[in-house]
Coordinates of C-alpha atoms in Angstrom, one line a residue:
X671 CA 61.8 51.3 58.2
X672 CA 59.0 53.5 56.8
X673 CA 59.2 55.7 59.9
X674 CA 62.9 56.1 59.5
X675 CA 62.5 57.1 55.9
X676 CA 59.9 59.8 56.8
X677 CA 62.2 61.2 59.5
X678 CA 65.2 61.2 57.2
X679 CA 63.3 63.2 54.5
X680 CA 61.8 65.6 57.1
X681 CA 65.2 66.3 58.5
X682 CA 66.4 67.1 54.9
X683 CA 63.6 69.7 54.7
X684 CA 64.4 71.2 58.1
X685 CA 68.1 71.4 57.2
X686 CA 67.4 73.1 53.9
X687 CA 65.3 75.7 55.7
X688 CA 68.1 76.3 58.3
X689 CA 70.7 76.8 55.7
X690 CA 68.7 79.1 53.4
X691 CA 67.6 81.3 56.3
X692 CA 71.2 82.6 56.5
X693 CA 70.9 83.9 52.9
X694 CA 69.2 86.9 51.5
X695 CA 65.7 87.1 53.0
X696 CA 64.1 88.1 49.7
X697 CA 65.2 85.0 47.8
X698 CA 65.2 82.7 50.8
X699 CA 61.4 81.9 50.8
X700 CA 61.5 81.0 47.1
X701 CA 64.5 78.8 47.3
X702 CA 63.3 77.0 50.5
X703 CA 59.9 76.4 49.0
X704 CA 61.5 75.0 45.8
X705 CA 63.8 72.8 48.0
X706 CA 60.8 71.6 50.0
X707 CA 58.9 70.6 46.9
X708 CA 61.9 68.6 45.6
X709 CA 62.4 66.8 48.9
X710 CA 58.7 65.9 49.1
X711 CA 58.9 64.5 45.5
X712 CA 62.0 62.6 46.5
X713 CA 60.2 61.2 49.6
X714 CA 57.3 60.1 47.4
X715 CA 59.6 58.3 45.0
X716 CA 61.5 56.6 47.9
X717 CA 58.3 55.5 49.5
X718 CA 56.9 54.0 46.3
X719 CA 60.2 52.1 45.8
X720 CA 60.1 50.9 49.4
X721 CA 56.5 49.7 49.2
X722 CA 57.4 47.7 46.0
X723 CA 60.5 46.2 47.7
X724 CA 58.5 45.2 50.8
X725 CA 55.8 43.5 48.6
X726 CA 58.5 41.4 46.8
X727 CA 60.0 40.5 50.2
X728 CA 56.6 39.4 51.4
X729 CA 56.1 37.2 48.3
X730 CA 59.5 35.5 48.9
X731 CA 58.7 35.0 52.5
X732 CA 55.3 33.4 51.7
X733 CA 56.9 31.1 49.2
X734 CA 59.4 29.9 51.8
X735 CA 56.9 29.5 54.5
X736 CA 54.5 27.5 52.3
X737 CA 57.4 25.3 51.2
X738 CA 58.5 24.6 54.8
X739 CA 54.9 23.7 55.7
X740 CA 54.6 21.2 52.9
X741 CA 58.0 19.6 53.8
X742 CA 56.8 19.4 57.4
X743 CA 53.7 17.5 56.2
X744 CA 56.0 14.9 54.6
X745 CA 55.3 15.9 51.0
X746 CA 57.7 14.6 48.4
X747 CA 60.2 16.9 46.7
X748 CA 58.7 16.3 43.2
X749 CA 55.4 17.9 44.0
X750 CA 54.9 19.9 40.8
X751 CA 55.3 19.2 37.1
X752 CA 55.3 21.5 34.0
X753 CA 53.9 19.6 31.0
X754 CA 55.4 22.2 28.6
X755 CA 59.1 21.9 29.4
X756 CA 59.1 18.7 31.6
X757 CA 60.4 20.5 34.7
X758 CA 59.6 18.6 38.0
X759 CA 60.2 20.0 41.4
X760 CA 58.8 20.9 44.8
X761 CA 56.7 23.9 43.8
X762 CA 56.2 26.6 41.2
X763 CA 57.4 30.2 41.6
X764 CA 55.0 32.9 42.7
X765 CA 53.2 34.9 40.0
X766 CA 54.0 38.5 39.1
X767 CA 52.9 41.1 41.7
X768 CA 49.4 42.4 41.0
X769 CA 46.0 43.0 42.6
X770 CA 45.6 39.2 43.2
X771 CA 48.5 37.2 44.6
X772 CA 49.1 33.9 42.8
X773 CA 51.2 31.5 44.8
X774 CA 52.7 28.4 43.2
X775 CA 52.0 29.8 39.7
X776 CA 55.0 30.1 37.4
X777 CA 57.3 27.3 36.2
X778 CA 60.8 28.3 37.3
X779 CA 62.3 26.7 34.1
X780 CA 60.2 27.9 31.2
X781 CA 58.1 30.5 33.1
X782 CA 54.8 29.1 32.0
X783 CA 51.8 30.3 33.8
X784 CA 48.6 28.4 34.7
X785 CA 46.8 29.4 31.6
X786 CA 49.7 28.1 29.4
X787 CA 49.8 24.7 31.1
X788 CA 46.0 24.4 31.0
X789 CA 45.8 25.2 27.2
X790 CA 48.6 22.8 26.4
X791 CA 47.0 19.9 28.4
X792 CA 43.6 20.5 26.9
X793 CA 44.7 20.9 23.3
X794 CA 47.8 18.9 22.8
X795 CA 45.8 15.8 21.7
X796 CA 42.8 17.5 20.1
X797 CA 44.5 19.9 17.7
X798 CA 45.7 18.4 14.3
X799 CA 49.1 16.7 14.6
X800 CA 50.4 19.0 11.8
X801 CA 49.0 22.4 11.0
X802 CA 49.9 24.3 7.8
X803 CA 50.0 27.9 9.0
X804 CA 49.8 29.3 12.5
X805 CA 49.5 33.0 13.6
X806 CA 50.5 33.6 17.2
X807 CA 49.3 37.0 18.5
X808 CA 51.3 38.6 21.3
X809 CA 53.6 35.5 21.2
X810 CA 54.4 34.0 24.6
X811 CA 57.8 32.3 24.8
X812 CA 56.3 29.8 27.2
X813 CA 54.3 28.0 24.4
X814 CA 56.1 29.3 21.3
X815 CA 58.3 26.2 20.9
X816 CA 55.4 23.9 21.1
X817 CA 53.4 25.8 18.5
X818 CA 56.4 26.0 16.2
X819 CA 56.7 22.2 16.3
X820 CA 53.1 21.7 15.2
X821 CA 53.1 23.6 11.9
X822 CA 54.8 24.2 8.6
X823 CA 54.7 28.0 8.8
X824 CA 54.8 29.9 12.1
X825 CA 54.1 33.6 12.2
X826 CA 54.0 36.0 15.1
X827 CA 52.2 39.4 15.3
X828 CA 51.9 42.2 17.8
X829 CA 51.2 45.9 17.8
X830 CA 53.9 46.8 20.3
X831 CA 56.4 44.0 20.7
X832 CA 59.4 44.6 18.3
X833 CA 60.3 40.9 18.5
X834 CA 57.1 39.9 16.6
X835 CA 57.5 39.1 12.9
X836 CA 54.6 41.4 11.9
X837 CA 53.6 44.7 13.5
X838 CA 49.9 44.3 13.4
X839 CA 46.8 45.9 14.9
X840 CA 44.4 43.0 15.5
X841 CA 41.5 45.3 14.6
X842 CA 42.8 45.9 11.1
X843 CA 45.1 43.1 9.9
X844 CA 46.9 43.2 6.6
X845 CA 46.6 39.4 5.9
X846 CA 44.5 38.0 3.1
X847 CA 41.3 36.2 3.7
X848 CA 41.4 32.5 4.6
X849 CA 45.2 32.6 5.4
X850 CA 45.7 30.8 8.7
X851 CA 44.7 27.4 9.9
X852 CA 45.3 28.2 13.6
X853 CA 45.3 31.6 15.3
X854 CA 46.5 31.7 19.0
X855 CA 45.2 34.8 20.8
X856 CA 45.7 34.6 24.6
X857 CA 45.1 37.6 26.9
X858 CA 44.9 40.0 24.0
X859 CA 41.2 41.0 23.6
X860 CA 41.0 42.7 27.0
X861 CA 43.6 45.3 25.7
X862 CA 41.8 46.0 22.4
X863 CA 39.5 49.1 22.1
X864 CA 37.1 47.3 19.7
X865 CA 37.2 43.6 20.5
X866 CA 34.2 42.8 18.2
X867 CA 36.1 44.2 15.3
X868 CA 39.1 42.1 16.3
X869 CA 37.0 39.0 16.3
X870 CA 35.6 39.8 12.9
X871 CA 39.1 40.1 11.6
X872 CA 40.1 36.8 13.2
X873 CA 37.2 35.2 11.4
X874 CA 38.2 36.8 8.1
X875 CA 41.8 35.5 8.0
X876 CA 40.9 32.0 9.3
X877 CA 41.0 29.4 6.6
X878 CA 37.8 27.2 6.3
X879 CA 37.7 24.8 9.2
X880 CA 40.5 26.8 10.8
X881 CA 40.6 27.3 14.6
X882 CA 41.2 30.3 16.8
X883 CA 42.2 29.7 20.3
X884 CA 41.1 32.5 22.6
X885 CA 41.9 33.1 26.3
X886 CA 41.0 36.1 28.4
X887 CA 40.8 36.7 32.2
X888 CA 37.3 35.9 33.4
X889 CA 35.6 37.4 36.4
X890 CA 32.0 36.5 37.3
X891 CA 29.2 36.3 34.8
X892 CA 28.9 39.9 33.4
X893 CA 31.4 41.8 31.2
X894 CA 32.2 45.3 32.5
X895 CA 33.6 47.9 30.2
X896 CA 33.8 51.6 29.6
X897 CA 36.2 54.4 29.0
X898 CA 38.0 54.8 32.4
X899 CA 41.0 56.9 33.4
X900 CA 44.2 54.8 34.0
X901 CA 43.9 55.4 37.7
X902 CA 40.5 53.7 37.8
X903 CA 41.4 50.7 35.5
X904 CA 43.3 48.8 38.2
X905 CA 40.4 49.1 40.6
X906 CA 37.7 48.1 38.1
X907 CA 39.6 46.0 35.5
X908 CA 42.4 44.8 37.7
X909 CA 45.1 46.0 35.4
X910 CA 45.9 49.5 34.1
X911 CA 46.2 48.5 30.4
X912 CA 42.9 46.5 30.4
X913 CA 39.9 48.1 28.7
X914 CA 37.3 45.7 30.1
X915 CA 36.7 42.9 32.5
X916 CA 35.2 39.9 30.9
X917 CA 32.6 37.6 32.4
X918 CA 31.3 34.3 31.2
X919 CA 28.8 36.2 29.0
X920 CA 31.8 36.6 26.6
X921 CA 30.3 33.6 24.8
X922 CA 27.7 35.9 23.3
X923 CA 30.5 38.2 22.0
X924 CA 32.5 35.3 20.6
X925 CA 29.5 34.0 18.6
X926 CA 30.4 35.7 15.4
X927 CA 28.6 34.7 12.2
X928 CA 30.5 32.0 10.5
X929 CA 32.2 30.7 13.6
X930 CA 31.2 27.8 15.9
X931 CA 32.3 28.2 19.6
X932 CA 33.2 25.5 22.1
X933 CA 34.6 25.8 25.6
X934 CA 37.3 23.8 27.3
X935 CA 38.2 24.2 31.0
X936 CA 40.0 22.8 34.0
X937 CA 36.9 20.9 35.2
X938 CA 37.5 18.3 32.4
X939 CA 40.7 17.2 34.1
X940 CA 41.4 14.8 36.9
X941 CA 42.0 16.4 40.3
X942 CA 45.5 14.8 40.6
X943 CA 46.6 16.4 37.3
X944 CA 45.1 19.7 38.3
X945 CA 47.0 19.7 41.6
X946 CA 50.3 18.5 40.1
X947 CA 50.3 21.2 37.4
X948 CA 48.9 23.8 39.8
X949 CA 45.9 24.8 37.8
X950 CA 42.9 26.6 39.2
X951 CA 39.7 28.2 37.8
X952 CA 40.5 31.8 38.7
X953 CA 44.0 32.0 37.1
X954 CA 43.7 29.4 34.4
X955 CA 40.6 30.7 32.6
X956 CA 38.5 28.8 30.1
X957 CA 39.9 28.0 26.6
X958 CA 37.6 29.1 23.8
X959 CA 37.8 27.4 20.4
X960 CA 36.4 29.3 17.5
X961 CA 36.1 27.2 14.3
X962 CA 35.4 28.8 11.0
X963 CA 32.6 27.0 9.2
X964 CA 33.5 25.7 5.7

């Protein structure tokens, strides 16, 4: 298919040259050159679109092949379970296309990812049954309903998402000191230019004994950061809008004065539950709990 596309585009260039050669020789070279540039640009766009389509087809094929394999091994239909929405089925859907393919990742009903299910399982019984005020940063619909049911007041905030209740820069928040009893901040800090300033702001607006739930993508032991061009961010940070790649040394960064830090992770859970909810260390991440000292 790719060969056919190249041949088609090349034939367009040749045809353009042939037609223009019959026109005035003085203007012919300029028009043909311009036509060639446009066709080459068209070819590049078509090739990018084709590559994206082929990648999606590959994901669907892998999904079906894996499902057929499990059925052949005699696995039951109700192989997976989403604790957030209650969905039960044979397997989860594939994750979004990216540098790392995540098979069996997203709930086909509520679209929860591994990190949402992990945080819910770890915290549903350890958080207070009723919380006064919750601030949900970059609100994820996958866990929004659960958080709303745990509090008296539920607020959402985001710098870019127009659906959020408050348009807020997490590095400079307009909220008063000691306002929120729970702040949920999942996969946000890796996008923030000054994450230390953001953590300081989180500490400021947390009420005494309040808790901030932090999740970030974790890779290795050492955090890597620096001002890179967009083209390099995917290679180094694994996503073009990430400004750093966190390692487990993030604990040092989270240890802000006035906050105690604890870590929850998938290793606390029984293997059967991990498999049934399709959790794994790489995609689920640790859950960091920052409690403001009274």
